[in-house]
Coordinates of C-alpha atoms in Angstrom, one line a residue:
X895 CA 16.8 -10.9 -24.1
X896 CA 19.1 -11.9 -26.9
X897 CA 20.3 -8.6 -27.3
X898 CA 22.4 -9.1 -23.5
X899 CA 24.1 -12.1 -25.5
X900 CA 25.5 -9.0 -28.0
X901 CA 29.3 -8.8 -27.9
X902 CA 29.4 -4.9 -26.9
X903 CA 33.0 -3.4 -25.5
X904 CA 30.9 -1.9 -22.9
X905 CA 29.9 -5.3 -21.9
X906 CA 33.7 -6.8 -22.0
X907 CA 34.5 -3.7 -20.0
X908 CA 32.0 -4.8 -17.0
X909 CA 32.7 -8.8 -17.3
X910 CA 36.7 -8.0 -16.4
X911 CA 35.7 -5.9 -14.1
X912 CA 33.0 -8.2 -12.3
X913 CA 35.4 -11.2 -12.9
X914 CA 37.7 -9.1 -11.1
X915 CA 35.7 -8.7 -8.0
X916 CA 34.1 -12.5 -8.2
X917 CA 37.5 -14.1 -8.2
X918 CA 38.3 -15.5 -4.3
X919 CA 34.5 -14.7 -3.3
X920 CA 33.4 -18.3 -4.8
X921 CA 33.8 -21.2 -3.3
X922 CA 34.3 -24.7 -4.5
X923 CA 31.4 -27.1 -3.9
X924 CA 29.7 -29.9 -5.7
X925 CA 27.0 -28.9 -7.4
X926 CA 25.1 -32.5 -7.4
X927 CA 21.6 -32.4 -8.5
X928 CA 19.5 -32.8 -4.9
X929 CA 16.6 -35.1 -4.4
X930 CA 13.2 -34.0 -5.5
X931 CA 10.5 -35.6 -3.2
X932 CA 7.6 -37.1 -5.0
X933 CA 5.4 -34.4 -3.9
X934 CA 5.9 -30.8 -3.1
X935 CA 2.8 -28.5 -1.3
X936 CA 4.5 -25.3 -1.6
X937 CA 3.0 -22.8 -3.8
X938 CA 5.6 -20.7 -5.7
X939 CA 5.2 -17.4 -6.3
X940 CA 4.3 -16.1 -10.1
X941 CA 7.6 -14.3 -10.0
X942 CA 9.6 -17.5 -8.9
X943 CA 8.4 -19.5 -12.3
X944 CA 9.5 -16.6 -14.1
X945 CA 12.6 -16.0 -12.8
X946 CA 13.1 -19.9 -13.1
X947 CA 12.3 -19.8 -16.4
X948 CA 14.6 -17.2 -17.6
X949 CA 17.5 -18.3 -16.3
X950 CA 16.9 -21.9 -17.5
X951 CA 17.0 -19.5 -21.3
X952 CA 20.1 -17.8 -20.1
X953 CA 22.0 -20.7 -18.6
X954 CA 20.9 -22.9 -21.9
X955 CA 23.2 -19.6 -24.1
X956 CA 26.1 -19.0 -21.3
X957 CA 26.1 -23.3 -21.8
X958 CA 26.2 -23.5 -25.5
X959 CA 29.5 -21.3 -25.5
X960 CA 31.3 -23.0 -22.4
X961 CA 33.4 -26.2 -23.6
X962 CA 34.3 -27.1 -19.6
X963 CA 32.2 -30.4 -19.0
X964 CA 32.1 -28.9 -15.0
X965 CA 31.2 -26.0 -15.6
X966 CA 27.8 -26.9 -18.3
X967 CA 27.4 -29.7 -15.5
X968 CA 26.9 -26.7 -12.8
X969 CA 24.6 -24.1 -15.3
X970 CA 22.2 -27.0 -16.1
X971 CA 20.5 -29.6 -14.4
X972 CA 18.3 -31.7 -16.5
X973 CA 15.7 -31.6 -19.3
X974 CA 12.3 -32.6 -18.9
X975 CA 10.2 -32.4 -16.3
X976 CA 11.0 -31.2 -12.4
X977 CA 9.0 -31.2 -9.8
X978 CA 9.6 -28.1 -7.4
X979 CA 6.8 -25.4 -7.8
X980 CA 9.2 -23.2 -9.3
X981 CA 9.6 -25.2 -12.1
X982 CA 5.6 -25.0 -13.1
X983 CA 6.0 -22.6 -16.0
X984 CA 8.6 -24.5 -17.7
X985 CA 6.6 -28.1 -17.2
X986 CA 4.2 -26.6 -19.0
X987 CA 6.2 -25.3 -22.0
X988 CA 8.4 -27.9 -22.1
X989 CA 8.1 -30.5 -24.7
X990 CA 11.3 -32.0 -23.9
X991 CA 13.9 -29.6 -24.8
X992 CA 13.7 -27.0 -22.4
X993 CA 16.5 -27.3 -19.5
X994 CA 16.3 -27.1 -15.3
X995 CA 18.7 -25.0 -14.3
X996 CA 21.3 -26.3 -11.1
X997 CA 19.1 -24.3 -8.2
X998 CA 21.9 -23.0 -6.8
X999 CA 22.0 -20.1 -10.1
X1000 CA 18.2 -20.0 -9.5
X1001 CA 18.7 -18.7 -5.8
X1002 CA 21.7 -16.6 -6.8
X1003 CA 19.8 -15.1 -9.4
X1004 CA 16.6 -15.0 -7.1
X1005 CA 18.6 -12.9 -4.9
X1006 CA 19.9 -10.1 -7.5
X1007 CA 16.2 -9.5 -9.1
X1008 CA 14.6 -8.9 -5.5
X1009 CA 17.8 -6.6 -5.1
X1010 CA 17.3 -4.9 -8.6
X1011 CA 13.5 -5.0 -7.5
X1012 CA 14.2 -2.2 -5.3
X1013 CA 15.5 0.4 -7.5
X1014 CA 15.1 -0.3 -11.2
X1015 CA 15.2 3.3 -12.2
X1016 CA 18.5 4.5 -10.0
X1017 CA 20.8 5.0 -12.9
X1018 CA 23.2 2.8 -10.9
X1019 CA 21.1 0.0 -10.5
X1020 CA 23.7 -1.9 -12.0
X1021 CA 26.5 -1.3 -9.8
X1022 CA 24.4 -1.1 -6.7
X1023 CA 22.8 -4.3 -7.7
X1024 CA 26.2 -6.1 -7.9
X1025 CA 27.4 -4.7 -4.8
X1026 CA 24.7 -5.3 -2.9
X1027 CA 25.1 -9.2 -4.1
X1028 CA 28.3 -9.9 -3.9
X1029 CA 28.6 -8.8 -0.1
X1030 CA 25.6 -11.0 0.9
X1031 CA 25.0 -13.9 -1.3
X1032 CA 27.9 -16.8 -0.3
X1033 CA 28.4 -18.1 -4.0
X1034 CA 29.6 -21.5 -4.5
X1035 CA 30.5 -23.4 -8.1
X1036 CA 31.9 -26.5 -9.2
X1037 CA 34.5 -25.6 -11.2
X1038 CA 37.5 -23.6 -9.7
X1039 CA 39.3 -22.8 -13.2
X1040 CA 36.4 -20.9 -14.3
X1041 CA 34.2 -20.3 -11.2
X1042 CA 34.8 -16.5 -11.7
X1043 CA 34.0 -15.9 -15.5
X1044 CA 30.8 -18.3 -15.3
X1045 CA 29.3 -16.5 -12.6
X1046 CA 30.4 -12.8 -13.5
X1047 CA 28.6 -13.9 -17.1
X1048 CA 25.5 -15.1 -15.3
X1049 CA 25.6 -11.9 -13.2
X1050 CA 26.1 -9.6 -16.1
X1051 CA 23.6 -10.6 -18.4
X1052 CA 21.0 -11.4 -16.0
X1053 CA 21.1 -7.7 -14.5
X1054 CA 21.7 -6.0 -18.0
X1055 CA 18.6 -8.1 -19.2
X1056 CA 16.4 -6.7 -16.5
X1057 CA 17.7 -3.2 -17.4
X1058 CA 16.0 -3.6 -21.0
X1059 CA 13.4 -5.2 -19.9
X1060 CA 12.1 -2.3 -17.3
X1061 CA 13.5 0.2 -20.0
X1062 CA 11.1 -1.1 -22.4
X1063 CA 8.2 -0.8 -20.0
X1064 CA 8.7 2.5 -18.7
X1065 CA 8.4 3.0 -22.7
X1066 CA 5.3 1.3 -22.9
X1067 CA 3.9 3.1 -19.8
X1068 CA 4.5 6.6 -20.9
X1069 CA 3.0 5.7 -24.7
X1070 CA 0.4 5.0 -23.2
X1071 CA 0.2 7.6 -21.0
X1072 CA 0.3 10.1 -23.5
X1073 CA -2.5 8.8 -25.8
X1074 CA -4.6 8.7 -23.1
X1075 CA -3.8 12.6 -22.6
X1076 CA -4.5 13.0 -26.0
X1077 CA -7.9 11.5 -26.2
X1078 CA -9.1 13.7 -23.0
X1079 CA -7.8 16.9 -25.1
X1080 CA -9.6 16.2 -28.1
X1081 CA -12.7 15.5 -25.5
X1082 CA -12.5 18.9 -24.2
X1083 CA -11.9 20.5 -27.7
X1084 CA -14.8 18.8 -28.9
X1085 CA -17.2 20.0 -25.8
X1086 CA -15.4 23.4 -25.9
X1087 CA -16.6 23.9 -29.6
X1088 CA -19.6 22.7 -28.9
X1089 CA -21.0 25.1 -26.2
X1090 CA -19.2 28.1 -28.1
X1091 CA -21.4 27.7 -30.9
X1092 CA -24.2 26.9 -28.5
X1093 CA -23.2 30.7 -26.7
X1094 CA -23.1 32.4 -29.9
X1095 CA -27.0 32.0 -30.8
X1096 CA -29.1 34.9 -30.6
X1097 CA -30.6 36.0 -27.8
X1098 CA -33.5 36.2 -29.3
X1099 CA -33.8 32.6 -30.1
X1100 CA -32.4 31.5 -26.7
X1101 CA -35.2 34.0 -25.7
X1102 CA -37.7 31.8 -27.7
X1103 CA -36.2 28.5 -26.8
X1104 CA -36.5 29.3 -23.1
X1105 CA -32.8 28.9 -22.7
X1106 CA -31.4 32.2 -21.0
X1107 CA -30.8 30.4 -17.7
X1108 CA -28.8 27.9 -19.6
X1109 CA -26.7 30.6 -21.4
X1110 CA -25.6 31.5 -18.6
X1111 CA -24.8 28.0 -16.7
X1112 CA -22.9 27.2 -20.3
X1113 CA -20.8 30.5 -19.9
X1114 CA -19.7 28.7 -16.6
X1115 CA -19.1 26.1 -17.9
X1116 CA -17.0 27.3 -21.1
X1117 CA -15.1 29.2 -18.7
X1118 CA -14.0 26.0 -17.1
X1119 CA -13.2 23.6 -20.0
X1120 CA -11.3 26.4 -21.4
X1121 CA -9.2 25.7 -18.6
X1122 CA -9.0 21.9 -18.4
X1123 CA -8.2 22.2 -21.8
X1124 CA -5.3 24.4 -21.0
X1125 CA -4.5 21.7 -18.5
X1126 CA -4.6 19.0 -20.7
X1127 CA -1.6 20.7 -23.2
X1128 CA 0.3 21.7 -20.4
X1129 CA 0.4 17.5 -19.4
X1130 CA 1.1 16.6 -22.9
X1131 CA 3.6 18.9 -23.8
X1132 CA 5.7 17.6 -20.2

């Protein structure tokens, strides 16, 4: 995830742009931490916590380089511990330092990953995902000075973290993928030599073995790995 923190002209590009677009869609509201009750039955979903628990990471960086008191007051919440469900994964890795993000960027960036969610491979996941956010999610921040490049950076490098992120998957998937292919081939090339050798004995001693009839069904069945194994290349090579 570090490498979406990566000064990139690319990146600058986008920002403008998206700070462009954000500027008069976010309102002005306090962002005042609410009340947590004491106990709270509602089971969050694995995805929540994880979600949670990367944008506490990502709010902690966009913080670190933001000297407005407002707005580091509206990207974090507290440290310690929290008690809404989707706060479980953090609780448990926490040993005091790591941060509860304000909900408000939880929800926004709840939004955009069940938006990216739908498409992850479109090659315009990014600009679909942005448009698809900012004409339904109502954004709100404290600070009106920099309401615009706060959120376009929390926007930004949230998306273009899930972009790596599914990249390096789809990676992973097809690696493994093809060693799989690869241990079927040499499967079949091992069984293919195997009754070759076995067809190539003289009929004499398949004759004295009593193993005619099973000349024949291995025939068969050379015939067909000879196949497979064609098969099997063909998948591998695409």
């Amino acid at each position: 995830m570090r490498l979406a923190f990566q000064p990139d002209e690319q990146q600058t590009s986008r920002l403008d742009s998206l700070r462009a677009r954000l500027d008069g869609l976010i309102e002005v509201g306090s962002w005042e931490c609410e009340d947590v009750l004491e106990h709270d039955y509602r089971m969050a979903d694995t995805v929540d916590c994880i979600i949670y628990y990367v944008t506490g990471y990502l709010c902690r960086n966009i913080g670190k380089k933001t000297v407005c008191a407002t707005c580091r007051d509206g990207l974090i919440k507290q440290t310690g511990f929290c008690g809404i469900p989707e706060a479980d994964l953090v609780n448990c890795k926490t040993r005091g330092k790591l941060i509860h993000l304000n909900l408000n960027i939880y929800y926004l960036l709840k939004a955009t990953e069940k938006e990216f969610a739908k498409q992850p491979s479109d090659n315009c996941v990014y600009n679909k995902t942005l448009d698809h956010v900012l004409l339904t999610y109502l954004f709100m921040f404290s600070c009106s000075l920099h309401k615009a490049d706060v959120m376009a950076k929390v926007l930004h490098y949230y998306i273009c973290m899930r972009m790596r992120q599914h990249c390096k998957q789809q990676r992973q998937k097809e690696a493994k993928k093809s060693q799989e292919m690869r241990k079927r081939s040499k499967l079949v090339r091992v069984a293919l030599c195997f009754t070759v050798t076995f067809l190539l004995l003289p009929e004499s001693l398949l004759q004295l073995l009593g193993l005619v009839r099973f000349q024949t069904t291995l025939s068969c069945l050379a015939a067909w790995l000879g196949y497979v194994h064609l098969e099997s290349r063909h998948c591998h090579i695409y």
